[in-house]
Amino acid sequence: MSSGKRRWVKTGLLLAGMLTGSHLQAQPAAGLRESLHEGDIIFQESVSDFSTAIQLATHSRYSHCGLLFKKEGQWYVYEAIEPVGAAPLQEWIARGRKQHYVVKRLKGADSLLTPPVLEKLLSAGKQYAGRHYDFYFGWSDERIYCSELVWKMYKEATGLELGTLQQFRDFDLTHPAVKKQMKSIYGNHIPLEEKIISPVSMFNSPLLVKVSSN
């Protein structure tokens, strides 16, 4: 196994452990469940060194996001972790630091996210089910990271771009914690021109409006 592959596997195992190791908490309050619409996007602060590096590089509190949908009367978050899949909402919230989250919605969702569009949105996500999390943050579909997943789902289903695409060179890579993570993933060859969509770019999209938080 190459050194780059070993770094990816090690980082993947560390993040997977952080994402799945939290004890499940109580169901979200009824008020939250009643305020949600399918297609809403939920943001949180994850609790790993990898998450800290993302926050420092993007100057944002939020390092993870997913798309909300309902199945058999229960709310789930479709997300790119390791691997891509769906998690019950209460489990997803429990993973985040202090269980904090923010839910945002597409402006005009009542008219734009019709049942056929929602079906297309979820179908767009299902094609990535089971794929590995992309610690390299590449733009190909071979592996995929959280904000890339949601961005591509919306782009395919609605034609809308939620957030501005950037390059690695646009982020702050100077902090020692960021340098450490970049070194462990890329060695000495950071792909500075790689196209990337960050959680904060989506969070700040003018096409979204905040609907709930705790």
Short mmCIF file of the C-alpha atoms (twelve columns), coordinates in Angstrom:
data_MODEL
# 
_entry.id   MODEL 
# 
loop_
_atom_site.group_PDB 
_atom_site.id 
_atom_site.type_symbol 
_atom_site.label_atom_id 
_atom_site.label_alt_id 
_atom_site.label_comp_id 
_atom_site.label_asym_id 
_atom_site.label_seq_id 
_atom_site.Cartn_x 
_atom_site.Cartn_y 
_atom_site.Cartn_z 
_atom_site.pdbx_PDB_model_num 
ATOM 1   C CA . MET A 1   0.000   0.000  0.000   1 
ATOM 2   C CA . SER A 2   1.414   3.426  -0.954  1 
ATOM 3   C CA . SER A 3   2.173   6.033  1.741   1 
ATOM 4   C CA . GLY A 4   -0.570  8.278  0.300   1 
ATOM 5   C CA . LYS A 5   -3.102  5.446  0.502   1 
ATOM 6   C CA . ARG A 6   -2.067  4.680  4.092   1 
ATOM 7   C CA . ARG A 7   -2.527  8.336  5.030   1 
ATOM 8   C CA . TRP A 8   -6.002  8.333  3.495   1 
ATOM 9   C CA . VAL A 9   -7.028  5.130  5.303   1 
ATOM 10  C CA . LYS A 10  -5.675  6.390  8.641   1 
ATOM 11  C CA . THR A 11  -7.458  9.722  8.313   1 
ATOM 12  C CA . GLY A 12  -10.655 7.964  7.224   1 
ATOM 13  C CA . LEU A 13  -10.644 5.681  10.236  1 
ATOM 14  C CA . LEU A 14  -10.039 8.582  12.603  1 
ATOM 15  C CA . LEU A 15  -12.890 10.646 11.199  1 
ATOM 16  C CA . ALA A 16  -15.256 7.704  10.989  1 
ATOM 17  C CA . GLY A 17  -14.625 7.007  14.647  1 
ATOM 18  C CA . MET A 18  -15.317 10.604 15.598  1 
ATOM 19  C CA . LEU A 19  -18.506 10.674 13.564  1 
ATOM 20  C CA . THR A 20  -19.977 7.440  14.839  1 
ATOM 21  C CA . GLY A 21  -18.687 7.250  18.394  1 
ATOM 22  C CA . SER A 22  -21.144 9.636  20.086  1 
ATOM 23  C CA . HIS A 23  -23.933 8.198  22.229  1 
ATOM 24  C CA . LEU A 24  -27.361 8.787  20.756  1 
ATOM 25  C CA . GLN A 25  -29.390 11.529 22.395  1 
ATOM 26  C CA . ALA A 26  -33.124 12.068 22.682  1 
ATOM 27  C CA . GLN A 27  -35.299 12.770 19.662  1 
ATOM 28  C CA . PRO A 28  -35.159 16.389 18.421  1 
ATOM 29  C CA . ALA A 29  -37.924 18.571 19.825  1 
ATOM 30  C CA . ALA A 30  -41.277 18.308 18.069  1 
ATOM 31  C CA . GLY A 31  -41.013 21.984 17.167  1 
ATOM 32  C CA . LEU A 32  -37.889 21.304 15.132  1 
ATOM 33  C CA . ARG A 33  -39.381 18.323 13.330  1 
ATOM 34  C CA . GLU A 34  -42.493 20.297 12.446  1 
ATOM 35  C CA . SER A 35  -40.435 23.188 11.053  1 
ATOM 36  C CA . LEU A 36  -38.448 21.056 8.627   1 
ATOM 37  C CA . HIS A 37  -39.025 20.645 4.906   1 
ATOM 38  C CA . GLU A 38  -37.490 17.994 2.704   1 
ATOM 39  C CA . GLY A 39  -34.532 19.457 0.879   1 
ATOM 40  C CA . ASP A 40  -33.458 21.625 3.834   1 
ATOM 41  C CA . ILE A 41  -29.715 21.710 4.495   1 
ATOM 42  C CA . ILE A 42  -28.384 21.231 8.013   1 
ATOM 43  C CA . PHE A 43  -24.963 22.432 9.196   1 
ATOM 44  C CA . GLN A 44  -22.933 21.510 12.276  1 
ATOM 45  C CA . GLU A 45  -19.483 21.695 13.830  1 
ATOM 46  C CA . SER A 46  -17.871 18.261 13.903  1 
ATOM 47  C CA . VAL A 47  -15.571 17.244 16.759  1 
ATOM 48  C CA . SER A 48  -12.332 16.038 15.185  1 
ATOM 49  C CA . ASP A 49  -8.914  17.469 14.383  1 
ATOM 50  C CA . PHE A 50  -9.863  17.188 10.727  1 
ATOM 51  C CA . SER A 51  -12.925 19.351 11.400  1 
ATOM 52  C CA . THR A 52  -10.793 21.901 13.251  1 
ATOM 53  C CA . ALA A 53  -8.508  22.190 10.243  1 
ATOM 54  C CA . ILE A 54  -11.503 22.831 7.967   1 
ATOM 55  C CA . GLN A 55  -12.780 25.514 10.320  1 
ATOM 56  C CA . LEU A 56  -9.407  27.234 10.503  1 
ATOM 57  C CA . ALA A 57  -8.826  27.080 6.752   1 
ATOM 58  C CA . THR A 58  -12.299 28.418 5.903   1 
ATOM 59  C CA . HIS A 59  -12.677 30.789 8.874   1 
ATOM 60  C CA . SER A 60  -16.016 29.245 9.724   1 
ATOM 61  C CA . ARG A 61  -17.651 27.522 12.689  1 
ATOM 62  C CA . TYR A 62  -19.286 24.949 10.431  1 
ATOM 63  C CA . SER A 63  -17.390 22.010 9.006   1 
ATOM 64  C CA . HIS A 64  -20.091 19.494 8.060   1 
ATOM 65  C CA . CYS A 65  -23.484 19.538 6.349   1 
ATOM 66  C CA . GLY A 66  -26.130 17.254 4.925   1 
ATOM 67  C CA . LEU A 67  -29.537 17.236 3.277   1 
ATOM 68  C CA . LEU A 68  -32.747 16.535 5.198   1 
ATOM 69  C CA . PHE A 69  -35.383 14.120 3.941   1 
ATOM 70  C CA . LYS A 70  -38.232 12.139 5.435   1 
ATOM 71  C CA . LYS A 71  -38.777 8.381  5.237   1 
ATOM 72  C CA . GLU A 72  -41.622 6.460  6.850   1 
ATOM 73  C CA . GLY A 73  -42.437 9.427  9.064   1 
ATOM 74  C CA . GLN A 74  -38.872 9.862  10.366  1 
ATOM 75  C CA . TRP A 75  -36.316 12.547 9.519   1 
ATOM 76  C CA . TYR A 76  -32.903 11.601 8.136   1 
ATOM 77  C CA . VAL A 77  -29.794 13.453 6.997   1 
ATOM 78  C CA . TYR A 78  -28.221 12.338 3.723   1 
ATOM 79  C CA . GLU A 79  -24.512 13.023 4.050   1 
ATOM 80  C CA . ALA A 80  -21.023 12.259 2.873   1 
ATOM 81  C CA . ILE A 81  -19.087 10.692 5.720   1 
ATOM 82  C CA . GLU A 82  -17.416 7.280  5.490   1 
ATOM 83  C CA . PRO A 83  -19.230 6.078  3.476   1 
ATOM 84  C CA . VAL A 84  -21.951 8.249  1.922   1 
ATOM 85  C CA . GLY A 85  -25.356 7.408  3.353   1 
ATOM 86  C CA . ALA A 86  -28.265 8.486  5.557   1 
ATOM 87  C CA . ALA A 87  -28.341 8.945  9.328   1 
ATOM 88  C CA . PRO A 88  -31.338 9.486  11.621  1 
ATOM 89  C CA . LEU A 89  -31.607 13.177 12.444  1 
ATOM 90  C CA . GLN A 90  -31.224 12.702 16.194  1 
ATOM 91  C CA . GLU A 91  -28.043 10.670 15.643  1 
ATOM 92  C CA . TRP A 92  -26.673 13.304 13.298  1 
ATOM 93  C CA . ILE A 93  -27.318 16.122 15.778  1 
ATOM 94  C CA . ALA A 94  -25.720 14.117 18.615  1 
ATOM 95  C CA . ARG A 95  -22.430 13.923 16.692  1 
ATOM 96  C CA . GLY A 96  -21.980 17.690 16.564  1 
ATOM 97  C CA . ARG A 97  -20.183 19.808 19.133  1 
ATOM 98  C CA . LYS A 98  -22.676 20.650 21.888  1 
ATOM 99  C CA . GLN A 99  -25.383 19.331 19.515  1 
ATOM 100 C CA . HIS A 100 -25.478 22.726 17.812  1 
ATOM 101 C CA . TYR A 101 -26.906 22.933 14.298  1 
ATOM 102 C CA . VAL A 102 -28.350 25.403 11.818  1 
ATOM 103 C CA . VAL A 103 -30.993 24.509 9.231   1 
ATOM 104 C CA . LYS A 104 -31.196 26.514 6.011   1 
ATOM 105 C CA . ARG A 105 -33.744 26.355 3.204   1 
ATOM 106 C CA . LEU A 106 -33.795 27.301 -0.444  1 
ATOM 107 C CA . LYS A 107 -35.591 30.603 -0.942  1 
ATOM 108 C CA . GLY A 108 -38.888 29.960 -2.678  1 
ATOM 109 C CA . ALA A 109 -38.701 26.278 -1.751  1 
ATOM 110 C CA . ASP A 110 -42.495 25.931 -1.621  1 
ATOM 111 C CA . SER A 111 -42.695 26.619 -5.343  1 
ATOM 112 C CA . LEU A 112 -39.266 25.402 -6.463  1 
ATOM 113 C CA . LEU A 113 -38.989 22.114 -4.585  1 
ATOM 114 C CA . THR A 114 -42.080 20.431 -5.965  1 
ATOM 115 C CA . PRO A 115 -42.551 16.667 -5.387  1 
ATOM 116 C CA . PRO A 116 -40.968 15.804 -8.763  1 
ATOM 117 C CA . VAL A 117 -37.985 18.056 -8.047  1 
ATOM 118 C CA . LEU A 118 -37.567 16.572 -4.564  1 
ATOM 119 C CA . GLU A 119 -37.626 13.111 -6.073  1 
ATOM 120 C CA . LYS A 120 -34.954 14.173 -8.540  1 
ATOM 121 C CA . LEU A 121 -32.932 15.724 -5.703  1 
ATOM 122 C CA . LEU A 122 -32.905 12.490 -3.714  1 
ATOM 123 C CA . SER A 123 -32.198 10.420 -6.820  1 
ATOM 124 C CA . ALA A 124 -29.219 12.658 -7.524  1 
ATOM 125 C CA . GLY A 125 -27.862 11.797 -4.094  1 
ATOM 126 C CA . LYS A 126 -28.515 8.066  -4.279  1 
ATOM 127 C CA . GLN A 127 -26.010 7.671  -7.094  1 
ATOM 128 C CA . TYR A 128 -23.266 8.451  -4.550  1 
ATOM 129 C CA . ALA A 129 -24.515 6.031  -1.859  1 
ATOM 130 C CA . GLY A 130 -21.734 3.905  -0.415  1 
ATOM 131 C CA . ARG A 131 -18.898 5.922  -1.945  1 
ATOM 132 C CA . HIS A 132 -15.887 6.776  0.175   1 
ATOM 133 C CA . TYR A 133 -15.478 10.149 1.824   1 
ATOM 134 C CA . ASP A 134 -13.038 12.287 -0.150  1 
ATOM 135 C CA . PHE A 135 -10.267 13.443 2.197   1 
ATOM 136 C CA . TYR A 136 -8.407  14.733 -0.861  1 
ATOM 137 C CA . PHE A 137 -11.281 17.128 -1.687  1 
ATOM 138 C CA . GLY A 138 -11.123 16.330 -5.367  1 
ATOM 139 C CA . TRP A 139 -13.938 17.380 -7.696  1 
ATOM 140 C CA . SER A 140 -14.391 13.996 -9.346  1 
ATOM 141 C CA . ASP A 141 -17.306 11.751 -8.372  1 
ATOM 142 C CA . GLU A 142 -15.099 8.786  -7.447  1 
ATOM 143 C CA . ARG A 143 -15.073 9.928  -3.805  1 
ATOM 144 C CA . ILE A 144 -17.098 12.783 -2.367  1 
ATOM 145 C CA . TYR A 145 -17.125 15.129 0.641   1 
ATOM 146 C CA . CYS A 146 -20.081 16.630 2.486   1 
ATOM 147 C CA . SER A 147 -20.589 20.041 0.873   1 
ATOM 148 C CA . GLU A 148 -19.686 18.626 -2.554  1 
ATOM 149 C CA . LEU A 149 -22.452 16.041 -2.195  1 
ATOM 150 C CA . VAL A 150 -25.169 18.571 -1.334  1 
ATOM 151 C CA . TRP A 151 -23.940 21.071 -3.954  1 
ATOM 152 C CA . LYS A 152 -23.979 18.460 -6.727  1 
ATOM 153 C CA . MET A 153 -27.407 17.154 -5.678  1 
ATOM 154 C CA . TYR A 154 -28.919 20.633 -5.929  1 
ATOM 155 C CA . LYS A 155 -27.079 21.443 -9.134  1 
ATOM 156 C CA . GLU A 156 -28.345 18.290 -10.856 1 
ATOM 157 C CA . ALA A 157 -31.926 18.569 -9.581  1 
ATOM 158 C CA . THR A 158 -32.511 22.332 -9.839  1 
ATOM 159 C CA . GLY A 159 -29.665 23.819 -11.873 1 
ATOM 160 C CA . LEU A 160 -28.858 26.097 -8.916  1 
ATOM 161 C CA . GLU A 161 -25.376 26.543 -7.470  1 
ATOM 162 C CA . LEU A 162 -25.538 26.880 -3.685  1 
ATOM 163 C CA . GLY A 163 -22.308 28.679 -2.903  1 
ATOM 164 C CA . THR A 164 -19.307 29.827 -4.889  1 
ATOM 165 C CA . LEU A 165 -16.735 27.328 -6.120  1 
ATOM 166 C CA . GLN A 166 -13.195 28.160 -5.023  1 
ATOM 167 C CA . GLN A 167 -9.681  26.729 -5.210  1 
ATOM 168 C CA . PHE A 168 -7.491  25.451 -2.388  1 
ATOM 169 C CA . ARG A 169 -5.298  28.511 -2.752  1 
ATOM 170 C CA . ASP A 170 -8.276  30.666 -1.721  1 
ATOM 171 C CA . PHE A 171 -8.279  29.239 1.817   1 
ATOM 172 C CA . ASP A 172 -6.062  30.036 4.788   1 
ATOM 173 C CA . LEU A 173 -3.506  27.230 4.866   1 
ATOM 174 C CA . THR A 174 -1.083  28.968 7.247   1 
ATOM 175 C CA . HIS A 175 -2.233  27.670 10.643  1 
ATOM 176 C CA . PRO A 176 -0.065  24.819 12.052  1 
ATOM 177 C CA . ALA A 177 -3.135  22.591 12.560  1 
ATOM 178 C CA . VAL A 178 -4.080  23.068 8.902   1 
ATOM 179 C CA . LYS A 179 -0.535  22.440 7.731   1 
ATOM 180 C CA . LYS A 180 -0.433  19.226 9.760   1 
ATOM 181 C CA . GLN A 181 -3.607  17.879 8.154   1 
ATOM 182 C CA . MET A 182 -2.525  18.937 4.663   1 
ATOM 183 C CA . LYS A 183 0.832   17.262 5.158   1 
ATOM 184 C CA . SER A 184 -0.791  14.011 6.323   1 
ATOM 185 C CA . ILE A 185 -3.088  13.914 3.266   1 
ATOM 186 C CA . TYR A 186 -1.051  15.437 0.436   1 
ATOM 187 C CA . GLY A 187 2.545   15.256 1.566   1 
ATOM 188 C CA . ASN A 188 4.368   18.101 -0.146  1 
ATOM 189 C CA . HIS A 189 2.009   18.350 -3.110  1 
ATOM 190 C CA . ILE A 190 -1.138  20.290 -2.161  1 
ATOM 191 C CA . PRO A 191 -3.396  20.699 -5.235  1 
ATOM 192 C CA . LEU A 192 -3.755  24.472 -4.917  1 
ATOM 193 C CA . GLU A 193 -5.801  24.797 -8.101  1 
ATOM 194 C CA . GLU A 194 -8.319  22.044 -7.233  1 
ATOM 195 C CA . LYS A 195 -11.942 23.172 -7.494  1 
ATOM 196 C CA . ILE A 196 -13.742 22.985 -4.136  1 
ATOM 197 C CA . ILE A 197 -17.026 23.966 -2.467  1 
ATOM 198 C CA . SER A 198 -16.708 24.639 1.267   1 
ATOM 199 C CA . PRO A 199 -19.449 24.304 3.905   1 
ATOM 200 C CA . VAL A 200 -19.182 28.014 4.697   1 
ATOM 201 C CA . SER A 201 -19.616 28.986 1.050   1 
ATOM 202 C CA . MET A 202 -22.882 27.050 0.999   1 
ATOM 203 C CA . PHE A 203 -23.865 28.384 4.418   1 
ATOM 204 C CA . ASN A 204 -23.458 31.968 3.162   1 
ATOM 205 C CA . SER A 205 -25.243 31.415 -0.139  1 
ATOM 206 C CA . PRO A 206 -27.791 34.179 -0.823  1 
ATOM 207 C CA . LEU A 207 -30.081 31.473 -2.192  1 
ATOM 208 C CA . LEU A 208 -30.576 30.040 1.304   1 
ATOM 209 C CA . VAL A 209 -32.460 31.347 4.317   1 
ATOM 210 C CA . LYS A 210 -32.101 30.250 7.940   1 
ATOM 211 C CA . VAL A 211 -35.148 28.451 9.313   1 
ATOM 212 C CA . SER A 212 -33.998 26.829 12.558  1 
ATOM 213 C CA . SER A 213 -31.034 26.444 14.941  1 
ATOM 214 C CA . ASN A 214 -30.119 25.558 18.497  1 
# 
